[in-house]
Short mmCIF file of C-alpha atoms in Angstrom, two decimals:
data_model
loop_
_atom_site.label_atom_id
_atom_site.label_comp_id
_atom_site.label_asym_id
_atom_site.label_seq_id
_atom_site.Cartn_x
_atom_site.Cartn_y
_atom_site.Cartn_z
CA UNK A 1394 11.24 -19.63 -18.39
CA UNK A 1395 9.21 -19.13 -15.10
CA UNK A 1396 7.25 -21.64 -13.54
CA UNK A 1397 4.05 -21.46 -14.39
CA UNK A 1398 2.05 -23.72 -12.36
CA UNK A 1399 1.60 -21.09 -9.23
CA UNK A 1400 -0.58 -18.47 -11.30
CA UNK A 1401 -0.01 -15.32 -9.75
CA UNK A 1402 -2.25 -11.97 -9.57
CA UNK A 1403 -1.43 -10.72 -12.96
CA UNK A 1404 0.64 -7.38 -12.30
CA UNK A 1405 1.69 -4.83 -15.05
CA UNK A 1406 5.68 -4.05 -15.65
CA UNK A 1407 6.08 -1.45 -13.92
CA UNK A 1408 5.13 -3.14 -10.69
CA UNK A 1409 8.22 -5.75 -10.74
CA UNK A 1410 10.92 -4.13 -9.11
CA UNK A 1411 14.20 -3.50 -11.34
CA UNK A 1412 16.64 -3.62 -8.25
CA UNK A 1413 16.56 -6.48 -5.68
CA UNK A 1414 13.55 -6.93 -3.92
CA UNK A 1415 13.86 -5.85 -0.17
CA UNK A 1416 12.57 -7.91 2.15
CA UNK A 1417 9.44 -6.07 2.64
CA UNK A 1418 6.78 -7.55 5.46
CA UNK A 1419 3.96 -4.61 5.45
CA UNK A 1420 1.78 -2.90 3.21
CA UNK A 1421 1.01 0.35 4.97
CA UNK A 1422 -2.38 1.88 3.36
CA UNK A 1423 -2.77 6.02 3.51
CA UNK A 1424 -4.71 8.85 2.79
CA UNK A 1425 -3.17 11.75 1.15
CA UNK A 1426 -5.81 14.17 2.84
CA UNK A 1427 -5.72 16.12 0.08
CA UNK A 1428 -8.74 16.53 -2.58
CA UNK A 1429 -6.58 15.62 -5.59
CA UNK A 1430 -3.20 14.21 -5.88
CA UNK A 1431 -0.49 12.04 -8.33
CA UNK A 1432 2.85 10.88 -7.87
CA UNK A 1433 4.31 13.92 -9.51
CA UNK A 1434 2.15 16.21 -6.96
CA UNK A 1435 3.69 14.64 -3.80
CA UNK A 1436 6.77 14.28 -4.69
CA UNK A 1437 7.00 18.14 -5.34
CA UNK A 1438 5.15 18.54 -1.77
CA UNK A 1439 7.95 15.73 0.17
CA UNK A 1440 10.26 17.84 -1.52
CA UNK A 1441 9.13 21.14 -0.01
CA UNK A 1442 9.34 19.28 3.35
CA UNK A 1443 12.84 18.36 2.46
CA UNK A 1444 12.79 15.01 1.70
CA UNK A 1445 14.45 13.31 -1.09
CA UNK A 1446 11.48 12.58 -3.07
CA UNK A 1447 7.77 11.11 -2.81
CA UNK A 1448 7.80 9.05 0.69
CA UNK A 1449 5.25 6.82 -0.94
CA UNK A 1450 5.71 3.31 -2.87
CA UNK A 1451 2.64 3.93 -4.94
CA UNK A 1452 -0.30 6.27 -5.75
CA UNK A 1453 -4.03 5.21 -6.51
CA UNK A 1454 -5.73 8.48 -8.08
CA UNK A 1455 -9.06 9.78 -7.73
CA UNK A 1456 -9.97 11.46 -11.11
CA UNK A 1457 -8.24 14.68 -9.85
CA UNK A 1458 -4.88 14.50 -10.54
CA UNK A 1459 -4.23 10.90 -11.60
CA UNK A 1460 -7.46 8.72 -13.47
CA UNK A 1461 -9.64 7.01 -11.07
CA UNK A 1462 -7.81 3.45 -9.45
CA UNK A 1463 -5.03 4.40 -11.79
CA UNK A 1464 -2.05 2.97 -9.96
CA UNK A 1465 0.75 4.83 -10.38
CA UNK A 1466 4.17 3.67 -9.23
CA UNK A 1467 6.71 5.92 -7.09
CA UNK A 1468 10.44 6.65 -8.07
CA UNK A 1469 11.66 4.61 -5.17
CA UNK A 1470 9.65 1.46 -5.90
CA UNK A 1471 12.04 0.20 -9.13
CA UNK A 1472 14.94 0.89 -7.27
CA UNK A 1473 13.26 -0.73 -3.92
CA UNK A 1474 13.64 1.85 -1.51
CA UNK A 1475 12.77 1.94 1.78
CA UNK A 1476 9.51 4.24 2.25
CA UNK A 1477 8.69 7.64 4.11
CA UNK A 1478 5.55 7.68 4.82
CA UNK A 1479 5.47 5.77 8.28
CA UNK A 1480 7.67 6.81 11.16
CA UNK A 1481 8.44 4.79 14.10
CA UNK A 1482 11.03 4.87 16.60
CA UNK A 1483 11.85 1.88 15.17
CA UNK A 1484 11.34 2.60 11.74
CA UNK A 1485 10.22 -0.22 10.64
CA UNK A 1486 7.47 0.44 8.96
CA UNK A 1487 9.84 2.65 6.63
CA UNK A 1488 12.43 0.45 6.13
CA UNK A 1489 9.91 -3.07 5.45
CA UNK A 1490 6.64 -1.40 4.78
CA UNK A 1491 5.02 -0.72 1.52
CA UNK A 1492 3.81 2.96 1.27
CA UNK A 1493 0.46 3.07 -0.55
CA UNK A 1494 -1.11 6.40 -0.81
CA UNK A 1495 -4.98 6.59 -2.05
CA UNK A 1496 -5.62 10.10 -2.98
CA UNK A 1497 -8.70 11.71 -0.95
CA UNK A 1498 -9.50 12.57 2.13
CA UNK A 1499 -11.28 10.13 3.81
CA UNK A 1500 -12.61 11.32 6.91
CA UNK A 1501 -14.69 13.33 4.79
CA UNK A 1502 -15.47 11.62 1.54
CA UNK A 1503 -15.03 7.10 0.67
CA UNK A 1504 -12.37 5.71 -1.49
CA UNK A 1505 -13.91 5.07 -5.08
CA UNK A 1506 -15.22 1.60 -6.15
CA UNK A 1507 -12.03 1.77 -8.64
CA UNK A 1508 -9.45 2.67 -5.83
CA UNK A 1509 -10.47 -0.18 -3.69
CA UNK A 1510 -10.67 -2.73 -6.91
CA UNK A 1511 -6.81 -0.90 -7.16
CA UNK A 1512 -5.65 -1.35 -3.78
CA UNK A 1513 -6.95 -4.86 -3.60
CA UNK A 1514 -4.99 -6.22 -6.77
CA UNK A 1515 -1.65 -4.14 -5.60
CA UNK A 1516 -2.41 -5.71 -2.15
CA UNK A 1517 -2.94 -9.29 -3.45
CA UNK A 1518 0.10 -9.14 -5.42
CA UNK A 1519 2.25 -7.65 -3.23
CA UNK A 1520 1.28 -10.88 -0.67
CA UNK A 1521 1.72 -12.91 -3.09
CA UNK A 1522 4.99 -11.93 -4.20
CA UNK A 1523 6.67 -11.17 -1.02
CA UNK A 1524 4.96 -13.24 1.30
CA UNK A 1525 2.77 -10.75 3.72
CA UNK A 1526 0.25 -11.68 5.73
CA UNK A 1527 -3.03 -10.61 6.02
CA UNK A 1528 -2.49 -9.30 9.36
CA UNK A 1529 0.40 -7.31 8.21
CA UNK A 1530 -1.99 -5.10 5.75
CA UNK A 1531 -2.50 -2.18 8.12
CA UNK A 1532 -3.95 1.48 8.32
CA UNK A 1533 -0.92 4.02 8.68
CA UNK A 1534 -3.22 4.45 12.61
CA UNK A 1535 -1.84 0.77 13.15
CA UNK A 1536 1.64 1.60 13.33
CA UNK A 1537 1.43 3.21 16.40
CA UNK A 1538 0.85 7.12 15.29
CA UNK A 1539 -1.57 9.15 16.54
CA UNK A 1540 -3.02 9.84 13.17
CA UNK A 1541 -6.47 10.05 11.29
CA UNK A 1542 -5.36 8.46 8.45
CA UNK A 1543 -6.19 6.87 6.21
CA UNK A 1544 -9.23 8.15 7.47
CA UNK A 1545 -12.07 6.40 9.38
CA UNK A 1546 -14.41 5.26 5.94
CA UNK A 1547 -11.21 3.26 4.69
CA UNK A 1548 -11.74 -0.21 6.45
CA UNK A 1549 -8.90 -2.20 6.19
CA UNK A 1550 -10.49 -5.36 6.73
CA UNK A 1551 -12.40 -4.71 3.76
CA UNK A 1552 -9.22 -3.84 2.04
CA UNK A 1553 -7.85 -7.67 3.59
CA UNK A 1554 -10.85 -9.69 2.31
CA UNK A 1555 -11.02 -8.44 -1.24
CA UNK A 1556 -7.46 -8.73 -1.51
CA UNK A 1557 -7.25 -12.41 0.04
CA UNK A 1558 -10.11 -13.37 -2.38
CA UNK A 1559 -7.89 -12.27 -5.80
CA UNK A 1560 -5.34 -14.41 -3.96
CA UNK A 1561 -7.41 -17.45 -3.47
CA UNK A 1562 -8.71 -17.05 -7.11
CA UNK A 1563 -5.26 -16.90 -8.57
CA UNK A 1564 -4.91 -20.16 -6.24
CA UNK A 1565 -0.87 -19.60 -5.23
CA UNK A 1566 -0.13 -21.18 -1.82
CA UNK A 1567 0.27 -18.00 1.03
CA UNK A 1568 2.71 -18.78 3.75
CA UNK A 1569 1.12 -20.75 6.51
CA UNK A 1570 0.31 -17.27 8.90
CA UNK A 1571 -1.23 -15.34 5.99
CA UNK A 1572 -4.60 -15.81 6.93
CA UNK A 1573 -5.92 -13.59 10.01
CA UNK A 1574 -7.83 -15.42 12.54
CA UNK A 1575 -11.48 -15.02 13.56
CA UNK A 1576 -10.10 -12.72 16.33
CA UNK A 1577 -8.14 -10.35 14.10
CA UNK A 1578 -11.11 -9.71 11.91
CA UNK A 1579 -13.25 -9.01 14.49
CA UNK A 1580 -10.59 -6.71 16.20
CA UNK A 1581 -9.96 -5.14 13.12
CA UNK A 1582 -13.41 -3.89 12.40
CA UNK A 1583 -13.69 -0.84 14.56
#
């Protein structure tokens, strides 16, 4: 069986990947702008823009559309397909990034207590099992688009530290430039 000296963040079924794991180095958090919102929802609304389904890895809900922090997982995630939900000329945070969508709109409103505790434990164990760094856990507005999302009362560093403490409790080993200096921090909170 699996080695189980390295506890990981405890992660249901659904989130291990049937196909082989790409090599994925972001997690790229979003808004969906929208009041309510699920999985099912967006990928009807990607495929009115005429993509091939929901651009997104995974979906935290609300209580309008999906339960509150319920995380619900995207087609292309068990099949480990690259995202669209981040263009770049170089596409890179497509083809490496994690799409995670929290439904709301958070210019106007705050993620809930239970989509933070959500994005946090999805966070922690995707670090853990793909190796990201801290610094690599980043607002769609960090890749470079001129965006409002995921809105300016979703603070990613918050989103970092509660997600680097469930790693530290679960006490696996993160790859030596996982941790974000003093400098990133500060930079990060805006």
């Amino acid at each position: 069986g699996p080695d189980r000296s390295a506890r990981t963040v405890s992660a249901p079924r659904e989130w291990v990947p049937q196909g082989q794991a790409r090599p994925w180095r972001w997690v790229v958090v979003h808004h969906s702008a929208t009041p309510n919102g699920s999985v099912a929802a967006f990928d009807r609304m990607h495929k009115q823009k005429g993509w091939d389904e929901c651009g997104y890895h995974f979906v935290i809900g609300n209580g309008d559309g999906a339960a509150d922090g319920q995380i619900q997982v995207g087609p292309r995630w068990p099949k480990q397909k690259w995202g669209a939900h981040a263009k770049t000329p170089d596409n890179k945070y497509n083809e490496y990034g994690v799409g995670v969508c929290l439904v709301g709109n958070f210019e106007n409103t705050r993620p809930t207590q239970k989509q933070l505790a959500s994005l946090a434990k999805l966070t922690a164990y995707l670090q853990q099992s793909y190796g990201i760094s801290a610094g690599n856990i980043v607002g769609h507005d960090d890749t470079g688009k001129q965006t409002a999302c995921p809105g300016r009362n979703m603070n990613i560093a918050v989103v970092r530290r509660m997600a680097g403490s469930l790693v530290a409790e679960a006490g696996t080993p993160m790859p030596a430039n996982a941790t974000a200096s003093a400098g990133e921090l500060l930079q990060s909170i805006r």
